[in-house]
Coordinates of C-alpha atoms in Angstrom, one line a residue:
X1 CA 1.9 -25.3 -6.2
X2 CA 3.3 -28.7 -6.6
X3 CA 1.4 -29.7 -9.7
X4 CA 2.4 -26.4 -11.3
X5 CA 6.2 -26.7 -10.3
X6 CA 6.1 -30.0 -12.3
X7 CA 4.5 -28.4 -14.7
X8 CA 6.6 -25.5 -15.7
X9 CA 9.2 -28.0 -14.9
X10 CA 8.3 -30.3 -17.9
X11 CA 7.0 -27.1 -19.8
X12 CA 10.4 -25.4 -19.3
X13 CA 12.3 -28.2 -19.9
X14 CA 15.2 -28.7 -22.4
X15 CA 12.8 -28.7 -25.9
X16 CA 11.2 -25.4 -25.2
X17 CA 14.7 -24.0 -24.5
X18 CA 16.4 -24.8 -27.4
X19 CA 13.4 -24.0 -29.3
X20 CA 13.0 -20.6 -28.4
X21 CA 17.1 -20.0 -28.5
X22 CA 16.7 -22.2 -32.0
X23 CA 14.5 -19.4 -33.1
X24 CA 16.4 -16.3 -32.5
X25 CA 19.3 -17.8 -33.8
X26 CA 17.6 -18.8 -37.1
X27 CA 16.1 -15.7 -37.5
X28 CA 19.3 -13.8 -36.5
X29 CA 20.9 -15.7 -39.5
X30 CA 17.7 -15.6 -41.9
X31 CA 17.1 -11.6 -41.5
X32 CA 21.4 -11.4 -41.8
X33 CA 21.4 -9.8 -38.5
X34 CA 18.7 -7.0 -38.0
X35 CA 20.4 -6.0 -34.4
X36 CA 22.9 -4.6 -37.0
X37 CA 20.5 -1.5 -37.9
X38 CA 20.1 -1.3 -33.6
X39 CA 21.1 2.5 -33.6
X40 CA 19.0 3.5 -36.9
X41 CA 16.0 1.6 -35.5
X42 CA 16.7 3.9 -31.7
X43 CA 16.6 7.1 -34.4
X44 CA 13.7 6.2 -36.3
X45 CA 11.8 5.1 -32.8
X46 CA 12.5 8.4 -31.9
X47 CA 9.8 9.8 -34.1
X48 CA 6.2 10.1 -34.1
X49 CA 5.6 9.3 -37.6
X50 CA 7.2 6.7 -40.6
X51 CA 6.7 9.6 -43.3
X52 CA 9.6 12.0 -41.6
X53 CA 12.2 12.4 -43.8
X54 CA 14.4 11.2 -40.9
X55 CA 12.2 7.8 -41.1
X56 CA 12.8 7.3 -44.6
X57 CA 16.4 8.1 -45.0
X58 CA 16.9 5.5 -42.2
X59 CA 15.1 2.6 -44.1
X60 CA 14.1 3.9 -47.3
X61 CA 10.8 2.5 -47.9
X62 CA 11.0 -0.6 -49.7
X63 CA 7.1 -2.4 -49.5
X64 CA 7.4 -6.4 -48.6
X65 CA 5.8 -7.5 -52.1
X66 CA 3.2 -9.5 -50.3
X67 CA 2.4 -6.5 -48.4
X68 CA -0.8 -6.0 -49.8
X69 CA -2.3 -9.3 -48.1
X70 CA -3.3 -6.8 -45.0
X71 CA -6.8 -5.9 -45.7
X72 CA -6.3 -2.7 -43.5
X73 CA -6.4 1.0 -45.1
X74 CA -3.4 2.8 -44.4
X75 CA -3.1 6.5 -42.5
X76 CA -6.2 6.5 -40.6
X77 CA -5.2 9.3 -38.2
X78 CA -7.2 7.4 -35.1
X79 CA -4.2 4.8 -35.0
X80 CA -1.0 5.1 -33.0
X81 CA 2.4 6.4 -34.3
X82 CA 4.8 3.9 -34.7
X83 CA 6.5 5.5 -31.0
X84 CA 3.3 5.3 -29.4
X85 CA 3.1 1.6 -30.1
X86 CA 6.8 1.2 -29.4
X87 CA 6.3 3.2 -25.7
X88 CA 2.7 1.0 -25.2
X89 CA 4.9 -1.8 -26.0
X90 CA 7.4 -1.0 -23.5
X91 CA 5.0 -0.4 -21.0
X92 CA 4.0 -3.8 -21.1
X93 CA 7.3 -5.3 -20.9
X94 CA 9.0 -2.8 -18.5
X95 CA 7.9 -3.9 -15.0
X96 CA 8.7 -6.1 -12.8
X97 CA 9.7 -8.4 -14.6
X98 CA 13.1 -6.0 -14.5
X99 CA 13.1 -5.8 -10.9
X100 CA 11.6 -8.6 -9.4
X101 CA 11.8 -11.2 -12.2
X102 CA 15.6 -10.6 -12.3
X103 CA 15.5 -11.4 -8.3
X104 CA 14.0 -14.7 -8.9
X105 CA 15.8 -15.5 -11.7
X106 CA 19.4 -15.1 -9.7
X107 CA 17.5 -17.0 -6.3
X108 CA 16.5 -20.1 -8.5
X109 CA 19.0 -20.4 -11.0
X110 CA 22.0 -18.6 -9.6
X111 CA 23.9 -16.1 -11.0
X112 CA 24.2 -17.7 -14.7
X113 CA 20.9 -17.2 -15.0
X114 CA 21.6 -13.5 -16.1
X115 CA 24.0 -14.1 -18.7
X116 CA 21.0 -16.5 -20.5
X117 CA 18.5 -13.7 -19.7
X118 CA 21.1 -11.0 -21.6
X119 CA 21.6 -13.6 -24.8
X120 CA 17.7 -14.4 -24.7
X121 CA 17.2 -10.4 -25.1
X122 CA 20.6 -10.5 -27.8
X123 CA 19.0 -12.6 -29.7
X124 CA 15.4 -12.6 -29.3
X125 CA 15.7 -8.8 -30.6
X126 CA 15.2 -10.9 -34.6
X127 CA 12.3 -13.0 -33.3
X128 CA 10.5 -9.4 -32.3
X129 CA 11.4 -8.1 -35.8
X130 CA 9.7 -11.2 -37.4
X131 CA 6.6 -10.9 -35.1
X132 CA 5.9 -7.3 -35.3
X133 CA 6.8 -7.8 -39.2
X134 CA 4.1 -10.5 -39.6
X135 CA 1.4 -8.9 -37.3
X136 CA 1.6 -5.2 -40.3
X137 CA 1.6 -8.0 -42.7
X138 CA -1.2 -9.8 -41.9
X139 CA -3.4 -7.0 -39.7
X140 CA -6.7 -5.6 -40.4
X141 CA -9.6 -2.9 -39.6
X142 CA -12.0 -3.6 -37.2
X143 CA -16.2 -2.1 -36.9
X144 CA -14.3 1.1 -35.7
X145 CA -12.2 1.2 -38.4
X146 CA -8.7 0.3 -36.4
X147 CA -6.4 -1.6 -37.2
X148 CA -6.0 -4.6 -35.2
X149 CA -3.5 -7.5 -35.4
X150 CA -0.9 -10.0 -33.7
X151 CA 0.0 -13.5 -33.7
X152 CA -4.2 -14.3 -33.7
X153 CA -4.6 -12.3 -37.2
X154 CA -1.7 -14.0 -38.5
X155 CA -2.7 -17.6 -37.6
X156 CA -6.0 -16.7 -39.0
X157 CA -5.1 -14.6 -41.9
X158 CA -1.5 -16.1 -43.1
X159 CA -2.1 -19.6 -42.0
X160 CA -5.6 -19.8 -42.6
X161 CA -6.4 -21.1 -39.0
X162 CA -8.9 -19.7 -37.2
X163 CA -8.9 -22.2 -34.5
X164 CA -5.2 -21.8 -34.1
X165 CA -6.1 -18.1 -33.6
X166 CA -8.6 -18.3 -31.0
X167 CA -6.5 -20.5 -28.9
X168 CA -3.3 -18.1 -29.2
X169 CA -6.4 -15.3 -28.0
X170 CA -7.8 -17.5 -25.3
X171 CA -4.1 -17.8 -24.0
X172 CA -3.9 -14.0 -24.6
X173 CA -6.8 -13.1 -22.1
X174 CA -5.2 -15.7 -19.8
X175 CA -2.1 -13.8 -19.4
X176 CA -3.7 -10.5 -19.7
X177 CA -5.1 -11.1 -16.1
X178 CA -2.3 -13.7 -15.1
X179 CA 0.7 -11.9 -16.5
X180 CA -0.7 -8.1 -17.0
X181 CA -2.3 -7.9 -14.0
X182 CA -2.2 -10.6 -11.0
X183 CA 2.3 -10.1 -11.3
X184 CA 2.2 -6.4 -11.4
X185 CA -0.8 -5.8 -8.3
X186 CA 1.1 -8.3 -6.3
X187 CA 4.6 -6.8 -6.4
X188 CA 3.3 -3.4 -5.7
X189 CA 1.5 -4.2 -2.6
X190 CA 4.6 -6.4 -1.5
X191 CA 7.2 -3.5 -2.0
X192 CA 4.4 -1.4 -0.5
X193 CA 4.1 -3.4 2.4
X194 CA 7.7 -4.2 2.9
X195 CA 8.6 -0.2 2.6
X196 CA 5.4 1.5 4.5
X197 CA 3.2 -1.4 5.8
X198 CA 0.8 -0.4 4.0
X199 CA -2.4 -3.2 3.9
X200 CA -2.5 -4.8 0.2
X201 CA -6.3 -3.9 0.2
X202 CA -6.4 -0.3 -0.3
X203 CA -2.9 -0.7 -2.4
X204 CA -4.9 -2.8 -5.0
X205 CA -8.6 -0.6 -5.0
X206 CA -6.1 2.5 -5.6
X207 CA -4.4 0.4 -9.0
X208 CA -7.5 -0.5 -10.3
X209 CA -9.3 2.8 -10.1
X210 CA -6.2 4.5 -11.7
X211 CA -6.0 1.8 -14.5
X212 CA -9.7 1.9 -14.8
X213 CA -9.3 5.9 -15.8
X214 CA -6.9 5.0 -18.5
X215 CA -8.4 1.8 -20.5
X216 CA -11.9 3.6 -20.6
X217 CA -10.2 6.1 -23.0
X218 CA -9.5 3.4 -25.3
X219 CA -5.9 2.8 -27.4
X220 CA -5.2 6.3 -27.9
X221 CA -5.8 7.3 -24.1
X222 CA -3.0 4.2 -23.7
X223 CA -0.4 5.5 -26.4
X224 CA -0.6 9.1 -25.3
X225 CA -0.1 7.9 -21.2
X226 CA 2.6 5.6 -22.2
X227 CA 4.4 7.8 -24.8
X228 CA 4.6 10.6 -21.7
X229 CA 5.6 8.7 -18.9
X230 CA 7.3 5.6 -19.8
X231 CA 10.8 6.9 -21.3
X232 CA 10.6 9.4 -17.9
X233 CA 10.5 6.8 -15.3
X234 CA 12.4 4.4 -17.3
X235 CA 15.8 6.9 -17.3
X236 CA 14.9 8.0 -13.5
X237 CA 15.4 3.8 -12.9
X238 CA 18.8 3.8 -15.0
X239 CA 20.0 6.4 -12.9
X240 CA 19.9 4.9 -9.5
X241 CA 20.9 1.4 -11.3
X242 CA 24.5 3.3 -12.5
X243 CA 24.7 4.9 -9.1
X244 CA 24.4 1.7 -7.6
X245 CA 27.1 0.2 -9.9
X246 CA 29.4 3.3 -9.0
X247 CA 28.6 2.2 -5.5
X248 CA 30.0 -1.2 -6.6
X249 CA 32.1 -0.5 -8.8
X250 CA 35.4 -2.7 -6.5
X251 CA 32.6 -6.0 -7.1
X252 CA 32.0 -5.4 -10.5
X253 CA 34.6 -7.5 -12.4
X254 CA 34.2 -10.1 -10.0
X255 CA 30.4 -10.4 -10.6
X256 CA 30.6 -10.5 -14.4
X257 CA 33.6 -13.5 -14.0
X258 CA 30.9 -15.3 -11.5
X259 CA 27.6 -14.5 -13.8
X260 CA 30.1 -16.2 -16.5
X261 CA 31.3 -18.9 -14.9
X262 CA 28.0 -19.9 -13.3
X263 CA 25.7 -19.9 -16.6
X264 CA 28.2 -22.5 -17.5
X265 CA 28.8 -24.7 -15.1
X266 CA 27.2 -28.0 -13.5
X267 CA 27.4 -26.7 -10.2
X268 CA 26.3 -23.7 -8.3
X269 CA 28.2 -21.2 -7.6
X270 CA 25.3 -19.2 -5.7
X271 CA 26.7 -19.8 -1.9
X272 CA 23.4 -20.2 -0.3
X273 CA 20.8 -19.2 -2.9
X274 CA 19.2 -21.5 -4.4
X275 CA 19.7 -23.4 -7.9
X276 CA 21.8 -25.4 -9.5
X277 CA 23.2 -26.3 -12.9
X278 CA 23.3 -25.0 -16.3
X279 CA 20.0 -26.3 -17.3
X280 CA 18.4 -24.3 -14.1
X281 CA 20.4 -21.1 -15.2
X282 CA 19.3 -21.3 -18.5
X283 CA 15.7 -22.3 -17.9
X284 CA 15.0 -19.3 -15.4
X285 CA 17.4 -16.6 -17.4
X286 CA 15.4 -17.9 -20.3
X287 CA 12.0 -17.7 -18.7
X288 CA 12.6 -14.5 -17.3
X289 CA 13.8 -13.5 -20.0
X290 CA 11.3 -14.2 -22.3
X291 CA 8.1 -12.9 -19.7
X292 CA 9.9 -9.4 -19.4
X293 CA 10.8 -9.1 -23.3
X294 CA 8.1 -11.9 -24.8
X295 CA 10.4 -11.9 -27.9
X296 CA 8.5 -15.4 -28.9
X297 CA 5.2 -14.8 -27.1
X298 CA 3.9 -12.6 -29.4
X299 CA 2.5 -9.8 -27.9
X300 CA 4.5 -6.9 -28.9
X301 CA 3.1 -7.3 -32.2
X302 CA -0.5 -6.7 -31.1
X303 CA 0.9 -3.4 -29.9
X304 CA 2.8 -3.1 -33.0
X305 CA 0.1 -3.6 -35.5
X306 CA -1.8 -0.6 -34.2
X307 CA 0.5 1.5 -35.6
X308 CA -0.3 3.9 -39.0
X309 CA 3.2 2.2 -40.5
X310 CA 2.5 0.9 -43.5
X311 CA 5.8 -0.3 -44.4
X312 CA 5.7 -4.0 -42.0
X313 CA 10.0 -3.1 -41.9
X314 CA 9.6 0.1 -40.1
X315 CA 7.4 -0.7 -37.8
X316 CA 9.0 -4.2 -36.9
X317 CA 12.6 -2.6 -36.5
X318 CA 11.2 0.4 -34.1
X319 CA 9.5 -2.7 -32.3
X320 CA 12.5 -4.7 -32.3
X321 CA 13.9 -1.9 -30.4
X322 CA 11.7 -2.9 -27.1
X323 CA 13.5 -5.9 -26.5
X324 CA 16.8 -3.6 -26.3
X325 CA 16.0 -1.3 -23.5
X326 CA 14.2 -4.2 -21.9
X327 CA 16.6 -7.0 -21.7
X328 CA 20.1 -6.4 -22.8
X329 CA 20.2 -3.1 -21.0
X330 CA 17.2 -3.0 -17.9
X331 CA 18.1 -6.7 -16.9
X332 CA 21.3 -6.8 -17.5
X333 CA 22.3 -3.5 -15.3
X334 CA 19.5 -5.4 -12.3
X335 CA 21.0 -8.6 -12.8
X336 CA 24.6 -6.7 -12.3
X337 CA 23.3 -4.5 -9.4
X338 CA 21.7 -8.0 -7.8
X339 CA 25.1 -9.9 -8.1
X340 CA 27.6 -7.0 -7.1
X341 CA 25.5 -7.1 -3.9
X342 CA 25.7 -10.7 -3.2
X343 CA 29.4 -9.8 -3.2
X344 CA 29.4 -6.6 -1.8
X345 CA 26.8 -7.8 1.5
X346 CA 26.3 -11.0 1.8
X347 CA 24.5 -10.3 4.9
X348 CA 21.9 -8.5 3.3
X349 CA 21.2 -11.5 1.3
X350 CA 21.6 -14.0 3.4
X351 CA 18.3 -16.0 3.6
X352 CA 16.5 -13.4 1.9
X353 CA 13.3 -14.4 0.2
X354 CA 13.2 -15.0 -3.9
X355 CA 11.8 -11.5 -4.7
X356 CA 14.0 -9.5 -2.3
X357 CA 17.4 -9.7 -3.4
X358 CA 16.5 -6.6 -5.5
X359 CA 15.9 -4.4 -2.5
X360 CA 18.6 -5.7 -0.6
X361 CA 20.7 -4.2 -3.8
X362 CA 18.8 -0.9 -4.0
X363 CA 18.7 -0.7 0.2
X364 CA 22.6 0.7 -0.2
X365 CA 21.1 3.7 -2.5
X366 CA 22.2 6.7 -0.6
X367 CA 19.5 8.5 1.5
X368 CA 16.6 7.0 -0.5
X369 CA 16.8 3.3 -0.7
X370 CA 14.1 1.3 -0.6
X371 CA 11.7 3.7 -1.4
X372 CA 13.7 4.9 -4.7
X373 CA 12.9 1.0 -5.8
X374 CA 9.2 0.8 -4.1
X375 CA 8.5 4.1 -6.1
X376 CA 10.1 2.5 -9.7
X377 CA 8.5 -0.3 -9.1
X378 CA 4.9 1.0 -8.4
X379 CA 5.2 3.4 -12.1
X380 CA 6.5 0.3 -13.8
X381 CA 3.5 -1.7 -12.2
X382 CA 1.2 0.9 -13.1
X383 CA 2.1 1.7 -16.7
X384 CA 2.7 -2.4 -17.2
X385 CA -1.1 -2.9 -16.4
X386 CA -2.3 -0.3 -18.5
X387 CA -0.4 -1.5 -21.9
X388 CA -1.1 -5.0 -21.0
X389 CA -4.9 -4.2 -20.9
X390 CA -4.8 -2.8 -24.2
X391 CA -3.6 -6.6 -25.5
X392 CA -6.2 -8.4 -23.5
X393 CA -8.9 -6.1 -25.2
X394 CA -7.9 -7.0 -28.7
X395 CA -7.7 -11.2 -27.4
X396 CA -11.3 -10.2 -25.7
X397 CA -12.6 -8.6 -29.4
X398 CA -11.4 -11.5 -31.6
X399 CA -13.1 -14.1 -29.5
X400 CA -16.1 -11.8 -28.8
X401 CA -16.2 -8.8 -30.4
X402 CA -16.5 -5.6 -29.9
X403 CA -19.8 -6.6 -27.1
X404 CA -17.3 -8.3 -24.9
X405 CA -15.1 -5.8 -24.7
X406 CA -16.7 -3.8 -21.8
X407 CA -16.9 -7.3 -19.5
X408 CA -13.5 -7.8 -20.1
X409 CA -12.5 -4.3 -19.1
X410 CA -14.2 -5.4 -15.6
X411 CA -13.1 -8.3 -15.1
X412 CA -9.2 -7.2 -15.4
X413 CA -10.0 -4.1 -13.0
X414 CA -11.5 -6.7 -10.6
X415 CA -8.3 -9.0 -11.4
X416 CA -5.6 -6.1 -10.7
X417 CA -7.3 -6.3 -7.0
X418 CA -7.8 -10.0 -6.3
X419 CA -4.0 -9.9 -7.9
X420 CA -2.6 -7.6 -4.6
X421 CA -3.9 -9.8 -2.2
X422 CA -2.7 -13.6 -3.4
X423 CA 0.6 -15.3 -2.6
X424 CA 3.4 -14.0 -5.0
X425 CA 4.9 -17.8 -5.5
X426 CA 1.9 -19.0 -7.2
X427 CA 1.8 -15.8 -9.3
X428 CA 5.2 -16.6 -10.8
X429 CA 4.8 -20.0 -11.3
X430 CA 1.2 -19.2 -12.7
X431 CA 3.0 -16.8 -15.3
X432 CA 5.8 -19.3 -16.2
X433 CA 2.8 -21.8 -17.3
X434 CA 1.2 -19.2 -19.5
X435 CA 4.0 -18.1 -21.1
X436 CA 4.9 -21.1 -21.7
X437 CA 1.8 -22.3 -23.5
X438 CA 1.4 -18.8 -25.5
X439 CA 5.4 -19.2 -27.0
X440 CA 4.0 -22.5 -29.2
X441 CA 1.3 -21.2 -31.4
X442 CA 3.4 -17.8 -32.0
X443 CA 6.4 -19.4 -32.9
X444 CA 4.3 -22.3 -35.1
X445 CA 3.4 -19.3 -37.4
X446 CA 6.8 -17.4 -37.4
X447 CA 8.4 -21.0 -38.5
X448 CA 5.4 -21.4 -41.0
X449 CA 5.8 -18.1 -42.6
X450 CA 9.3 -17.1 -42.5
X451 CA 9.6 -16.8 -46.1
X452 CA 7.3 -14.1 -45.7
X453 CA 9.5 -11.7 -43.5
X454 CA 11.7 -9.4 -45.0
X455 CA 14.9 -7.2 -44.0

């Protein structure tokens, strides 16, 4: 624990920071402001295919001229819609890195740390364009004929680096059972626990079976799951955040004049929780940020190039979209939720542990409480380690093909157990390391090949 701490700490340090905000801004100013067309790309999202004639009077097709360099066939019907890859997408990113990630972030780097998570989601909305933009751009077909792509292809196809590649892949199975599976197990059987003392063994056999009978279906089996359930449990979550709010509604201003204040100051502000100082706030709210949205990890656009689009602008704005719903509304309303409780009972946060300042919030929910959030947290968990398996597969087939793809799928069912039953400290300071390390190669090729991305 110590070694990573210092770790993370160097990792996460100022450089990284103002690289990853340097990179949103740029490309905020490059792409003149793609969070402009936010309520076209939410329409066009909204539909299963680009060639609608909704699709194309929203951005009238206008082919990058190097779009050609993908040596993929377009319209094989076998590949996702472009709102199948948004929802698979989601599914990755919505988890708990909403719900428990948010409750770290405000333990360790005080309230601030929220506003930084909001602008990292702002912002990092034009990064996610110019991933998911350069994983169409530079995707292609595999033995099955699928397309397949992310910040791997592009390393290997638009920067000619196929070492690059297989290190961004390597760091891609990493997270898949670090990130995708060992955060998501472990929260679930700690809410479970918490809520119904329920042992973290059977908790973590019953996730793996049920992920199990997804990923042996393949991509489609994930895109269909995830189109169905994840805009469902998403809006049931909304809901008892806005009750909550209502609930709070006296603490409200306060909290967004202390969230302010703190993500600015040298000092905290946090009473007894833990952090202090803008750097802190930033390099949490960042961090967290950046593992719930990974707008400069890279990852959405493996999701994204598995879509039919065959316009790379279409598919990157209804990708861009993710990081919407994820940060600057999901977060933000949990961070808000979080904070108006710290004001509203301080007692119930008094010495409360990192990841439980969230069900201390969601504990005032009338008649259900706690298990309202143990419930949304366990369908977030669930569809979280399904999409995430589907990005660990295509890391697994670039390093190994298509043969290693079975081994892999049993070693992250075997991982989503081992995940429920180890301490949740370590998990989180396991993930900040590998997000860490995957955010340099993937911005190294959106810097290299920004002249390539197109509005």
């Amino acid at each position: 624990m110590a070694l990573l701490e210092q770790i993370n700490d160097l990792l996460w340090g100022l450089p990284l920071i103002l690289l990853l905000l340097g990179t949103h801004i740029y490309f905020t100013c490059k792409l003149r402001f793609p969070q402009r067309n936010l309520f076209r790309a939410i329409r066009l999202s909204l539909y299963a295919a680009e060639d609608t004639p909704t699709a194309k009077d929203a951005f009238p097709a206008k082919p990058a001229p190097d779009a050609q360099k993908s040596s993929a066939v377009p319209g094989t019907a076998r590949n996702l819609s472009p709102f199948s890859a948004l929802s698979t997408t989601l599914a990755a990113t919505l988890g708990t890195g909403n719900i428990i990630g948010v409750s770290t972030a405000v333990a360790l780097g005080g309230p601030g740390a929220i506003f930084w998570c909001w602008i990292t989601g702002i912002l990092g909305m034009a990064t996610a364009y110019g991933e998911c933009y350069l994983s169409v751009l530079y995707r292609q077909q595999n033995k099955d004929g699928l397309y397949v792509g992310g910040p791997m292809y592009v390393l290997k196809n638009g920067l000619h680096n196929k070492k690059m590649g297989s290190l961004y892949a390597a760091f891609t199975l990493a997270a898949a059972f670090g990130v995708g599976c060992t955060t998501q197990a472990n929260s679930v059987t700690r809410a479970t626990t918490l809520s119904f003392g329920i042992s973290p063994h059977p908790i973590g056999i019953v996730l793996a079976m049920i992920t199990a009978a997804v990923i042996l279906g393949g991509i489609r089996s994930i895109g269909n799951l995830c189109e169905r359930t994840v805009p469902a449990i998403t809006f049931l979550y909304l809901f008892g955040c806005v009750l909550l709010l209502c609930l709070y509604r006296h603490q409200l201003a306060t909290a967004v004049v202390w969230i302010v204040k703190d993500a600015f100051s040298f000092t905290s502000l946090a009473g007894g929780v833990t952090g202090a100082g803008l750097q802190r706030a930033m390099r949490y709210g960042i961090a967290r940020g950046l593992f719930t949205n990974e707008a400069g990890i890279g990852t959405s656009a493996i999701a994204a190039a598995a879509s039919h689009t065959e316009d790379p602008k279409v598919q990157a704005y209804v990708s861009m979209t993710a990081v919407f719903w994820d940060t600057v509304v999901m977060c933000l309303l949990t961070g808000l939720v979080v904070v108006c409780n710290m004001l509203y009972d301080p007692a119930s946060t008094a010495g409360a542990a990192e990841t439980d300042l969230t069900a201390a919030a969601f504990s005032h929910l009338p008649y259900v409480g706690d298990a309202f959030l143990t419930i949304s947290l366990c369908a977030f968990a669930v569809t979280t380690l399904i999409g995430w398996s589907y990005f660990g597969e295509k890391a697994a087939e670039y390093l190994g093909g298509n043969r290693s793809v079975p081994l892999y799928k049993l070693f992250y069912v075997i991982m989503i157990y081992l995940g429920a039953i180890i301490p949740m400290r370590l998990v989180w300071e396991c993930t900040d390391l590998i997000n860490g390390v995957m955010a340099l190669p993937n911005l190294l090729a959106l810097w290299a090949l920004r002249k390539e991305i197109r509005s």
